[in-house]
Each structure stands twice: as C-alpha cells, then as structure tokens.
Short mmCIF file of C-alpha atoms in Angstrom, two decimals:
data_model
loop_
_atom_site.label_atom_id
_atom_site.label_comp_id
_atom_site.label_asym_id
_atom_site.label_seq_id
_atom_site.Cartn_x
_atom_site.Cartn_y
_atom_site.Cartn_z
CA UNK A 23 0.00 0.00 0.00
CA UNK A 24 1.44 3.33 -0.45
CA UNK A 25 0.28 6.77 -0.03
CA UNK A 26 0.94 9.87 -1.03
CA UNK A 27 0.14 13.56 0.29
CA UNK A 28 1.16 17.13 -0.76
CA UNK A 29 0.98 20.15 1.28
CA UNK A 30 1.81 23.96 1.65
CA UNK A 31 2.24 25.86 4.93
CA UNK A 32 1.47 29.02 6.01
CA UNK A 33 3.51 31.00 8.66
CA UNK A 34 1.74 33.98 10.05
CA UNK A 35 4.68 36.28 11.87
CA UNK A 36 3.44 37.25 15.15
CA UNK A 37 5.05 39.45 17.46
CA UNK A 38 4.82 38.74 21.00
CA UNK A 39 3.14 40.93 23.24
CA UNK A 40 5.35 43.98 23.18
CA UNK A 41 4.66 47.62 25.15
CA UNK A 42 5.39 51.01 24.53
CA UNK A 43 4.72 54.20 25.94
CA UNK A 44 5.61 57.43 26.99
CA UNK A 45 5.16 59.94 29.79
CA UNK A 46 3.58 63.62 28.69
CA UNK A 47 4.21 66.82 30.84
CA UNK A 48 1.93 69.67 31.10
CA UNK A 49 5.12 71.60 31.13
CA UNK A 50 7.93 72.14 29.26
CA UNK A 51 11.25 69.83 30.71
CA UNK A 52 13.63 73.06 31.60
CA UNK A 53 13.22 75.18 34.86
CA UNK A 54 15.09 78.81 34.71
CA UNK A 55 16.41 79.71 37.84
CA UNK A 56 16.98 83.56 37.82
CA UNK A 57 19.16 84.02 41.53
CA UNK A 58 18.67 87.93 41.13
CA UNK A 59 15.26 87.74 42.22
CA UNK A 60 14.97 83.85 43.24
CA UNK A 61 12.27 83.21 40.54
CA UNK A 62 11.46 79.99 39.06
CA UNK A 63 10.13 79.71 35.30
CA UNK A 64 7.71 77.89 35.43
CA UNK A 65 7.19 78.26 39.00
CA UNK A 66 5.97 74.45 39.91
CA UNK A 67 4.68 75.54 43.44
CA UNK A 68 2.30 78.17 42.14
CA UNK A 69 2.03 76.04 38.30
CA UNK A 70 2.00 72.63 39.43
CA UNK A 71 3.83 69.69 37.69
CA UNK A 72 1.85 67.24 36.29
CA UNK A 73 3.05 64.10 35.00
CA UNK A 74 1.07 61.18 33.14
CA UNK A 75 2.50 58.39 31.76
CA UNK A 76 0.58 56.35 28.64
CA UNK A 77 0.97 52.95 27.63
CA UNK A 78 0.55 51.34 24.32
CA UNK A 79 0.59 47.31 23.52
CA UNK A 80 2.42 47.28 19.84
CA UNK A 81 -0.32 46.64 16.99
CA UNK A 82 -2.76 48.87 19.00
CA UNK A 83 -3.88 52.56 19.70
CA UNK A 84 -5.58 52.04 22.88
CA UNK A 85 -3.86 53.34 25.71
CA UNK A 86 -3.88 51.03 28.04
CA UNK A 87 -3.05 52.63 31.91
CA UNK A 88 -6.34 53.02 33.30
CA UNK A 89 -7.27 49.56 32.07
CA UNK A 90 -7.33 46.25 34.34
CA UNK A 91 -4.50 44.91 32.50
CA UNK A 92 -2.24 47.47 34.35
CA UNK A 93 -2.00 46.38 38.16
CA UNK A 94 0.35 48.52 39.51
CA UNK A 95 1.95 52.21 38.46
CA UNK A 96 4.86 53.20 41.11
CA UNK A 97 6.94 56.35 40.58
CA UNK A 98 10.33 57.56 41.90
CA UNK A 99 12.49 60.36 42.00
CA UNK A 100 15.56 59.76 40.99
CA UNK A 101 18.27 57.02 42.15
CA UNK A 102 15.25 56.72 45.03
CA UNK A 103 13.98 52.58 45.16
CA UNK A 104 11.58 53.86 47.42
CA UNK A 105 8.30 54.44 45.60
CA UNK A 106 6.62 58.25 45.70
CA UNK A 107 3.35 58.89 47.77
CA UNK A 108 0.70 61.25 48.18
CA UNK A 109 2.78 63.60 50.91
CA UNK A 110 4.89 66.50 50.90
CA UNK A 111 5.96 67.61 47.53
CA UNK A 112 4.06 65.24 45.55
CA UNK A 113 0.18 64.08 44.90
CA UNK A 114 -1.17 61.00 43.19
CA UNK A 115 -4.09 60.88 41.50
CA UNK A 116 -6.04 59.19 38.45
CA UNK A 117 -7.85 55.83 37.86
CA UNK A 118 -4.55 53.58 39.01
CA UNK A 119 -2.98 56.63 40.81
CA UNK A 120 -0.93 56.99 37.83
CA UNK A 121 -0.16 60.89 37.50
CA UNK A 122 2.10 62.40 39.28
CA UNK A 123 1.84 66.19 40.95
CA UNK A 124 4.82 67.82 41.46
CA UNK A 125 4.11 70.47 43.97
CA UNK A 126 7.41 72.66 44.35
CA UNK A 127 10.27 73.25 42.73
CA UNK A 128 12.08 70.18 43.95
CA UNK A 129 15.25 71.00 41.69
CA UNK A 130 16.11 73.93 44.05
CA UNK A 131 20.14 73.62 44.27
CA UNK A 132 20.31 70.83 42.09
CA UNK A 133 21.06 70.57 37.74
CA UNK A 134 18.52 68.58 37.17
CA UNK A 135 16.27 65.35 38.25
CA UNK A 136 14.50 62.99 36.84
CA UNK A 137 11.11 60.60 37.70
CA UNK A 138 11.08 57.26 36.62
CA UNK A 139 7.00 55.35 36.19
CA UNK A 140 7.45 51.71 36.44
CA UNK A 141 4.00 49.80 35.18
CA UNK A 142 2.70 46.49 35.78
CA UNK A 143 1.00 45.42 33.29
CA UNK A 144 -0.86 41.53 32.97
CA UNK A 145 -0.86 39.76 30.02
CA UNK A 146 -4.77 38.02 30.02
CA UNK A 147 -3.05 35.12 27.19
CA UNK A 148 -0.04 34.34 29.49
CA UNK A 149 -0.90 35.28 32.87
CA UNK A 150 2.46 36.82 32.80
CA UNK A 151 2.35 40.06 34.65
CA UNK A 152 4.97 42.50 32.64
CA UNK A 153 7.15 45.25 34.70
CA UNK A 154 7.40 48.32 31.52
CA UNK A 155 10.25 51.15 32.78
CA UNK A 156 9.33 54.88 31.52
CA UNK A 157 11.41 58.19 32.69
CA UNK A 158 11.45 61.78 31.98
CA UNK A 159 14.44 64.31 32.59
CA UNK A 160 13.54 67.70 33.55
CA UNK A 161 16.90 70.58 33.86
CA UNK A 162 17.57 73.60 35.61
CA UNK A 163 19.22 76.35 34.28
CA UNK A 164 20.64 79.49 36.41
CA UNK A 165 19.84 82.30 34.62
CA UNK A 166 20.95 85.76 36.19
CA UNK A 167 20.06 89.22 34.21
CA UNK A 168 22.86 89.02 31.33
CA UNK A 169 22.75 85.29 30.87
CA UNK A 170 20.79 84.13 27.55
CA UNK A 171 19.83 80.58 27.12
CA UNK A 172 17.62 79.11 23.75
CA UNK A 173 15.31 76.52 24.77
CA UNK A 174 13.24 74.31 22.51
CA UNK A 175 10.28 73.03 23.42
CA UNK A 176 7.75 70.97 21.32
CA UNK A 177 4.19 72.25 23.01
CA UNK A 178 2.26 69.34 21.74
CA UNK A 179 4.40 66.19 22.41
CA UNK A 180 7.01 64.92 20.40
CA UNK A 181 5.46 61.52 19.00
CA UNK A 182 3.77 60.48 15.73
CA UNK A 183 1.84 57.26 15.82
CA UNK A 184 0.45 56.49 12.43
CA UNK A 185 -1.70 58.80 10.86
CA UNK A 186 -3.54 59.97 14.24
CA UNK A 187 -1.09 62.95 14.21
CA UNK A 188 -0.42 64.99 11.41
CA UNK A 189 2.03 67.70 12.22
CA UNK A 190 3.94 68.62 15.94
CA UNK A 191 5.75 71.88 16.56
CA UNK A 192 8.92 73.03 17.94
CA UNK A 193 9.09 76.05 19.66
CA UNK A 194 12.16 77.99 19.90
CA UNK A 195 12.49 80.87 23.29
CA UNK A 196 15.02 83.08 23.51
CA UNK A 197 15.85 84.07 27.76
CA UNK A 198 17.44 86.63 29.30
CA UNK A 199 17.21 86.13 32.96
CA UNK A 200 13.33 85.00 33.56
CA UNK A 201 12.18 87.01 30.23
CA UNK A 202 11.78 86.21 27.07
CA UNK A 203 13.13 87.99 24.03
CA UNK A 204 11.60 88.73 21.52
CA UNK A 205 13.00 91.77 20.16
CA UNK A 206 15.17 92.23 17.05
CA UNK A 207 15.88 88.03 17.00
CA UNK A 208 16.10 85.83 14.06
CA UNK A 209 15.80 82.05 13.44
CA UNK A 210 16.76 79.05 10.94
CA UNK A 211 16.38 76.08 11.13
CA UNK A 212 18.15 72.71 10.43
CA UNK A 213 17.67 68.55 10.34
CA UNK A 214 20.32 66.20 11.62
CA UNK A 215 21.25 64.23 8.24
CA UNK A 216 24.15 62.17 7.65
CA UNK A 217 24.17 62.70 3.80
CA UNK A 218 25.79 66.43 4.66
CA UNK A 219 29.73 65.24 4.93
CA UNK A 220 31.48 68.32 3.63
CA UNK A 221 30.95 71.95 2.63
CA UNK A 222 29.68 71.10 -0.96
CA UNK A 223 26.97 68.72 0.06
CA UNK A 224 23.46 69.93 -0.47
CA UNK A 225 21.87 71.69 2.04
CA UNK A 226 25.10 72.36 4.32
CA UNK A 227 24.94 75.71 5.89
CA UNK A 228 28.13 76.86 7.92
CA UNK A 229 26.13 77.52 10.75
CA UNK A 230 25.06 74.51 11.63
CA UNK A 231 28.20 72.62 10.09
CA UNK A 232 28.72 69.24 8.71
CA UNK A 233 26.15 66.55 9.08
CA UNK A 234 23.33 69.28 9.38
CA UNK A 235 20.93 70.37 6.44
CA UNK A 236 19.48 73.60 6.51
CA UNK A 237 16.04 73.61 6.21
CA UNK A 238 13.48 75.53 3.83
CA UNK A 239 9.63 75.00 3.72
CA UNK A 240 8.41 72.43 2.04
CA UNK A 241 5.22 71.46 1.01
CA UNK A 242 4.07 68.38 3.30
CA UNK A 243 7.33 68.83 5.59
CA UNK A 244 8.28 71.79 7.06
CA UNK A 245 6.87 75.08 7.28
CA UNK A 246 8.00 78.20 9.85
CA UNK A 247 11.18 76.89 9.02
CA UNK A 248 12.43 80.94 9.61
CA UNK A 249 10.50 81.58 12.87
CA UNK A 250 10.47 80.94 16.35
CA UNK A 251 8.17 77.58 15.72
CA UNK A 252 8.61 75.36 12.98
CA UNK A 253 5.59 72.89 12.04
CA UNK A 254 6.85 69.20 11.37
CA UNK A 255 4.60 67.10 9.03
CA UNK A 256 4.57 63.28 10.07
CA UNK A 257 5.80 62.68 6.61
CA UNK A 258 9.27 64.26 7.19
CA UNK A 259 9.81 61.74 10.24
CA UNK A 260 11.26 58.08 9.90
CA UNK A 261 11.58 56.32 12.93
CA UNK A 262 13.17 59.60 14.66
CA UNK A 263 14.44 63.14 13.37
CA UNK A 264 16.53 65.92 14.94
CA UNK A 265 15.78 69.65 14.23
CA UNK A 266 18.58 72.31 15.51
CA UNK A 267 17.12 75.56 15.82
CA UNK A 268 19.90 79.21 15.61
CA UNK A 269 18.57 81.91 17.10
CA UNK A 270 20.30 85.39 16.57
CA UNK A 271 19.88 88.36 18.59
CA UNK A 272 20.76 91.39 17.26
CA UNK A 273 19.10 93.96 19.61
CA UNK A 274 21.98 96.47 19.84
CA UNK A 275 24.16 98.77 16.95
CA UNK A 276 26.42 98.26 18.80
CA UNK A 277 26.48 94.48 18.91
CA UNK A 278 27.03 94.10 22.45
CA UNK A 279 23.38 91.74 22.31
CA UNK A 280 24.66 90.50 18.58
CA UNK A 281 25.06 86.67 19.38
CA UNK A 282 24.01 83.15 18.36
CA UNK A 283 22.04 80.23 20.79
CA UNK A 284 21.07 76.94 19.52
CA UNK A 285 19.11 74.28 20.78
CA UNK A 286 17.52 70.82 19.56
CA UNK A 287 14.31 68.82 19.85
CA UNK A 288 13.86 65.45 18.26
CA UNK A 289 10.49 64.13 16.95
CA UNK A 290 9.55 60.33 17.24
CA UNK A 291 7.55 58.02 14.84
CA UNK A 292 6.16 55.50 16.85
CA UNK A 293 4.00 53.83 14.00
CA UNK A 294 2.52 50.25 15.11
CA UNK A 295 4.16 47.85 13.05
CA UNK A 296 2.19 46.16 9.80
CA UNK A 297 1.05 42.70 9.94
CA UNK A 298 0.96 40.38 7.58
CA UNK A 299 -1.97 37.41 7.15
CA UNK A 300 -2.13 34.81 4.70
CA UNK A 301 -5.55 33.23 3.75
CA UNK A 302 -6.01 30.13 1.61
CA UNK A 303 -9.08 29.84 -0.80
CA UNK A 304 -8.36 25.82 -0.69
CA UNK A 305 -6.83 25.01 2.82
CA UNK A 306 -3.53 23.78 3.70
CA UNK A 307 -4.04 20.58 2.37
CA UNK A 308 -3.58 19.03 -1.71
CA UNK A 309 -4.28 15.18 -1.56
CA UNK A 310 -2.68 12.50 -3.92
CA UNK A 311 -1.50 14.99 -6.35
CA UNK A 312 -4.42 16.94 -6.79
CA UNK A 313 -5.76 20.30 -5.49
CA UNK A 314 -5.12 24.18 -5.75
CA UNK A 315 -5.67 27.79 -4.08
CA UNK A 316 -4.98 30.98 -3.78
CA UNK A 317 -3.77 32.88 -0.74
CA UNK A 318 -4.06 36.05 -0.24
CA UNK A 319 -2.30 38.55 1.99
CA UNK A 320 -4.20 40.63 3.99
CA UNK A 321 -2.18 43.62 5.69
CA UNK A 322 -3.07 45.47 9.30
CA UNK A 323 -1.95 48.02 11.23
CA UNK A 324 -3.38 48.34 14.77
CA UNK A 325 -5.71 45.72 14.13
CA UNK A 326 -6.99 47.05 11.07
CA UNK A 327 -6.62 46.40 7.02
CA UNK A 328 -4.74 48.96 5.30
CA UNK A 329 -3.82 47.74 2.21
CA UNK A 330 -7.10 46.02 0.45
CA UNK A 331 -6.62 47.39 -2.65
CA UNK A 332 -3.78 45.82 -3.32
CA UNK A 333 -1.48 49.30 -3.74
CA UNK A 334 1.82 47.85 -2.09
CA UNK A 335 4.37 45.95 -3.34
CA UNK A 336 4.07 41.57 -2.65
CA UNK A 337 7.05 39.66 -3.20
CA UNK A 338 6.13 35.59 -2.85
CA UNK A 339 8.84 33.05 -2.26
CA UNK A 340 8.74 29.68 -2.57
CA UNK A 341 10.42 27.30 -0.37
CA UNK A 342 10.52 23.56 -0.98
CA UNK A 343 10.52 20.44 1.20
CA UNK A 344 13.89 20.81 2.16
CA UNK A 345 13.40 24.38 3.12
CA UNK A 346 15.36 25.86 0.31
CA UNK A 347 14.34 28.42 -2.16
CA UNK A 348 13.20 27.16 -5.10
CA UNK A 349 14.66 29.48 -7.91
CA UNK A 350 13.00 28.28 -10.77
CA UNK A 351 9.20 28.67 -9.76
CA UNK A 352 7.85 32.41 -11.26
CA UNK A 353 10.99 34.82 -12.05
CA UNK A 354 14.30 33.61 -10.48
CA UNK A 355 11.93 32.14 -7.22
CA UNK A 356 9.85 35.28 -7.10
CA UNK A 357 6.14 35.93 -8.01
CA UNK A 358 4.28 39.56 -7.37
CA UNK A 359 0.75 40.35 -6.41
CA UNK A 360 -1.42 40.43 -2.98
CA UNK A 361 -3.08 37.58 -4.29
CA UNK A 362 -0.78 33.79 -5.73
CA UNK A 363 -2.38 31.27 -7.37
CA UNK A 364 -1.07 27.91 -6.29
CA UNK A 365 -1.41 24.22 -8.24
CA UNK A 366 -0.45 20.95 -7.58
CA UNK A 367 2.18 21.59 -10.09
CA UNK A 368 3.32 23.93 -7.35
CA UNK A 369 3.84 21.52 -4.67
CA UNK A 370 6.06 17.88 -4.54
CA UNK A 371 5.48 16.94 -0.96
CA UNK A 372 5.81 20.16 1.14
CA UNK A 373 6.21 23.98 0.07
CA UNK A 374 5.85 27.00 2.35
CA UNK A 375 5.12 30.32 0.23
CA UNK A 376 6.16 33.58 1.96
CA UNK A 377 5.02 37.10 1.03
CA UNK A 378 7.04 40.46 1.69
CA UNK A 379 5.39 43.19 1.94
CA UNK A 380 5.94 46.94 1.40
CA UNK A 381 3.73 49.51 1.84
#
C-alpha cells in the first residue's frame, strides 16, 4: 500500500506581546532659575507639575493605563527605590494613581532630576504580569540678568503614531534672565542628516556645520522653518528626526546683544508595526497529487486592514521540502501580487510560500 500527500504551509509572523509608551508633561522639561530675584520659570509651586504616563501594547492605539490589565503604576524620584506617595511635595491621582503632581520646585540647588514610572501590566493570554520602565528628565538652568539661554520646546508632544497625528511643533524661546526675548531676534532652522559630509553637500549651511541640512519650507514637511516655531509634518519623520534651531539676537548697533544660541528637539515616529496574514481559498491541504488555491495577503496596522486594494508591493517566495528556495518557480523564485495562485504543479510533498510586503 502506499500513499501519497502534498501540502503547503502558512507562517503567520506574530510578534509577541510587546509595550510602549511614553510619559507627557503639562510643562515644558527646563526650569530657569533667575538668583537675582529667586524666581522659578515655570514656578511648579504656584504652576504645578503634572506628569502622566501612557501605555501602548504594539499593533494597538488604545492606551492602556487606566485599564485592568495594568495592576500597579509606582513612581520615583531619581536614584530613590523607594516608591513616591501622596505627601509632601508630591500628589497622586487618576484611575490607578498613575499621575504624578509635582508640587514645588524640587530641583532647588540641584542641575537637574528625573522621575522614573514603572508599570505592571498583565498579560490576560499568558498570565504573565509585565514590569514596563518609563522616565522623563527635567533641567535647571541658572539664569541671572545678562545670561541668555535658547530653549526648545515641542508644546504638543514629540510623538507620531500612524496617521492619528499629522504635524507637531517646535518652539524655539530666547531668555534673558526669567524674560523672554523677543525683540530684534532671528531664526533658521536645520535637520540632523548624515548625507551632509562636507561643505559642498546639499543643504550644508556653515552655521550649523557638517552633518546638518538647513532647512526651507516644504510642502508636506516643514513650514515656519524661519520663525520661532517650525511645524513638522509626520511625513518628514522616519523612525526619529533631529531639528537644531539658531537663534540670533541682534538687539543692539552696537552688537554688544549681537550673538548666536542653539538648541535641539527630536520628533519620534512611533507607527505600530504592519502585519501580515495569509488566507487560503483551498486550505492547507492538496491530496494525492491533486488540489489548488490561492492565498491572499491581507495587511493590518493596529488591528486594522490597510492595504485592500492591493497598492503595495508583494514579493512571494517559494520554499521547498527541504526548506530551500526554489529558484526556478515564477521569475528567479519570485512571483508579485497580494493575491498567488497555487497548483499541484506547485507543490512535490511540502512547500511553504512567503510574502514580503511593502507599503
């Protein structure tokens, strides 16, 4: 008696359960310290710190802190192992007593400090409980009457996740002492790129130097790229970006004000990664010989289907029953198309098909 059976299978790439997050700050991350008049800006005793920190499982939007999957949110100060409470200088509040008031100006006499949020969060397909680490840095800077600092700030966060957010600002502020100026002071901006290696490369501006390209507005990028705030399209981000900001004062004839500052802020794209799912019009399964299908892929992005028109690029493989690529099935061992039509003639014992996708 003998029998004989083909096959195809289908891997489906699934990443395990992976978090993200990030924690947002109703205020911007440097304190001025003027000591000519002991002022804080921003004052956090009379404008109080507030600190809340988001969490994200990858292949979702769904922030997840205040759900029941997160048992636990603990923060410190610091080097400090021993966890913050509601006393003192500090207040905890929120669903999971997961934000953080800051109170007073805790960085009084010191450069800087910095509050760590570590979340518990329980995975309901594992039963694993998950410990995810977030920080934030804030800095103090002395600033007496004729000391000048730049500071860049981006007011509305510093993240793009997939198309939720379509363009983030930077804002550039010029101090003297506890004041800004804004009097007589100019500003250009540039982006951190690696293609600027000498002073012919496009883009290179001596101001900003080697591996630094100047920027100009462009449609769908960049606009207020000569101003105190410059608007950053999502589009002009991959994976992360650095803009340097040169802001020059020229207030006096005389020059005595007639100096440069500079200052950076850097701009995240935290886009969920895209998933790919193969279906099979005929199973997994081609019996004595005989049988065919077609699999499609079917692409998501936080859990939903961006691609059904079929817009991207699909690169199949085929793989035999030894594992190895087969190189003379389609075009060198490559077919195209979100959709592969499979025959018998396709399979001697075992093949596995796999699809690349770009988007």
């Amino acid at each position: 008696m003998s029998k004989a059976q083909g096959q195809f299978t289908i891997i489906d790439y699934n990443d395990a359960l992976t978090l993200t997050g990030y924690i947002g700050s109703n205020l911007a991350k440097t304190q001025m310290f003027n000591p000519d008049n002991n002022t804080y800006t921003p004052n956090w005793a009379s404008t109080n710190l507030v600190l809340t920190p988001s969490l994200y499982v990858i292949g979702t939007t769904t922030d997840q802190i205040t759900s029941a999957s997160v048992t636990s949110v603990k923060w410190y100060q610091g080097t400090s192992t021993t966890a913050i409470t509601t006393a003192g200088n500090f207040a905890l509040s929120g669903a999971k007593s997961h934000i953080l008031t800051v109170k007073s100006n805790v960085m009084a006499g010191l450069p800087g400090v910095d509050f760590r949020c570590e979340i518990t969060y329980k995975d309901a397909s594992t039963g694993l409980s998950i410990k995810h680490p977030l920080s934030i840095s804030f800095s103090r800077v002395v600033n007496g009457g004729g000391i000048v600092d730049l500071i860049v700030t981006t007011p509305s966060g510093n993240v793009f996740k997939n198309s939720e957010v379509a363009t983030l600002t930077a804002k550039a502020e010029l101090w003297r002492g506890s004041v800004v100026d804004t009097t007589n002071v100019s500003y250009k901006w540039a982006i951190m790129d690696s293609a600027v290696t000498s002073t012919t490369s496009t883009g290179y501006d001596a101001s900003f130097g080697v591996g630094w390209r100047k920027l100009s507005d462009t449609t769908g990028k960049y606009t207020g790229t000569t101003s105190a705030t410059i608007t950053v399209y999502a589009a002009a981000v991959e994976s992360y970006a650095v803009f340097k900001c040169i802001a020059t004062d020229s207030d006096s004839a005389s020059n005595t004000y007639n100096s440069t500052f500079t200052d950076v802020a850097t701009f995240i794209d935290n886009a969920d990664p895209i998933q790919v799912v193969i279906t099979s019009t005929g199973g997994d399964v081609f019996k004595n010989g005989q049988g065919s299908t077609t699999l499609k892929a079917v692409v998501y992005q936080a859990g939903v289907e961006i691609d059904a028109a079929g817009t991207g690029t699909y690169s199949w493989t085929k793989y035999n029953k030894d594992g190895a690529i087969d190189t003379s099935w389609g075009t060198s061992g490559k077919k195209t198309g979100k959709t592969l039509s499979v025959s018998n003639t396709d399979v001697t014992t075992k093949a596995t098909f796999m699809v690349e996708v770009t988007i």
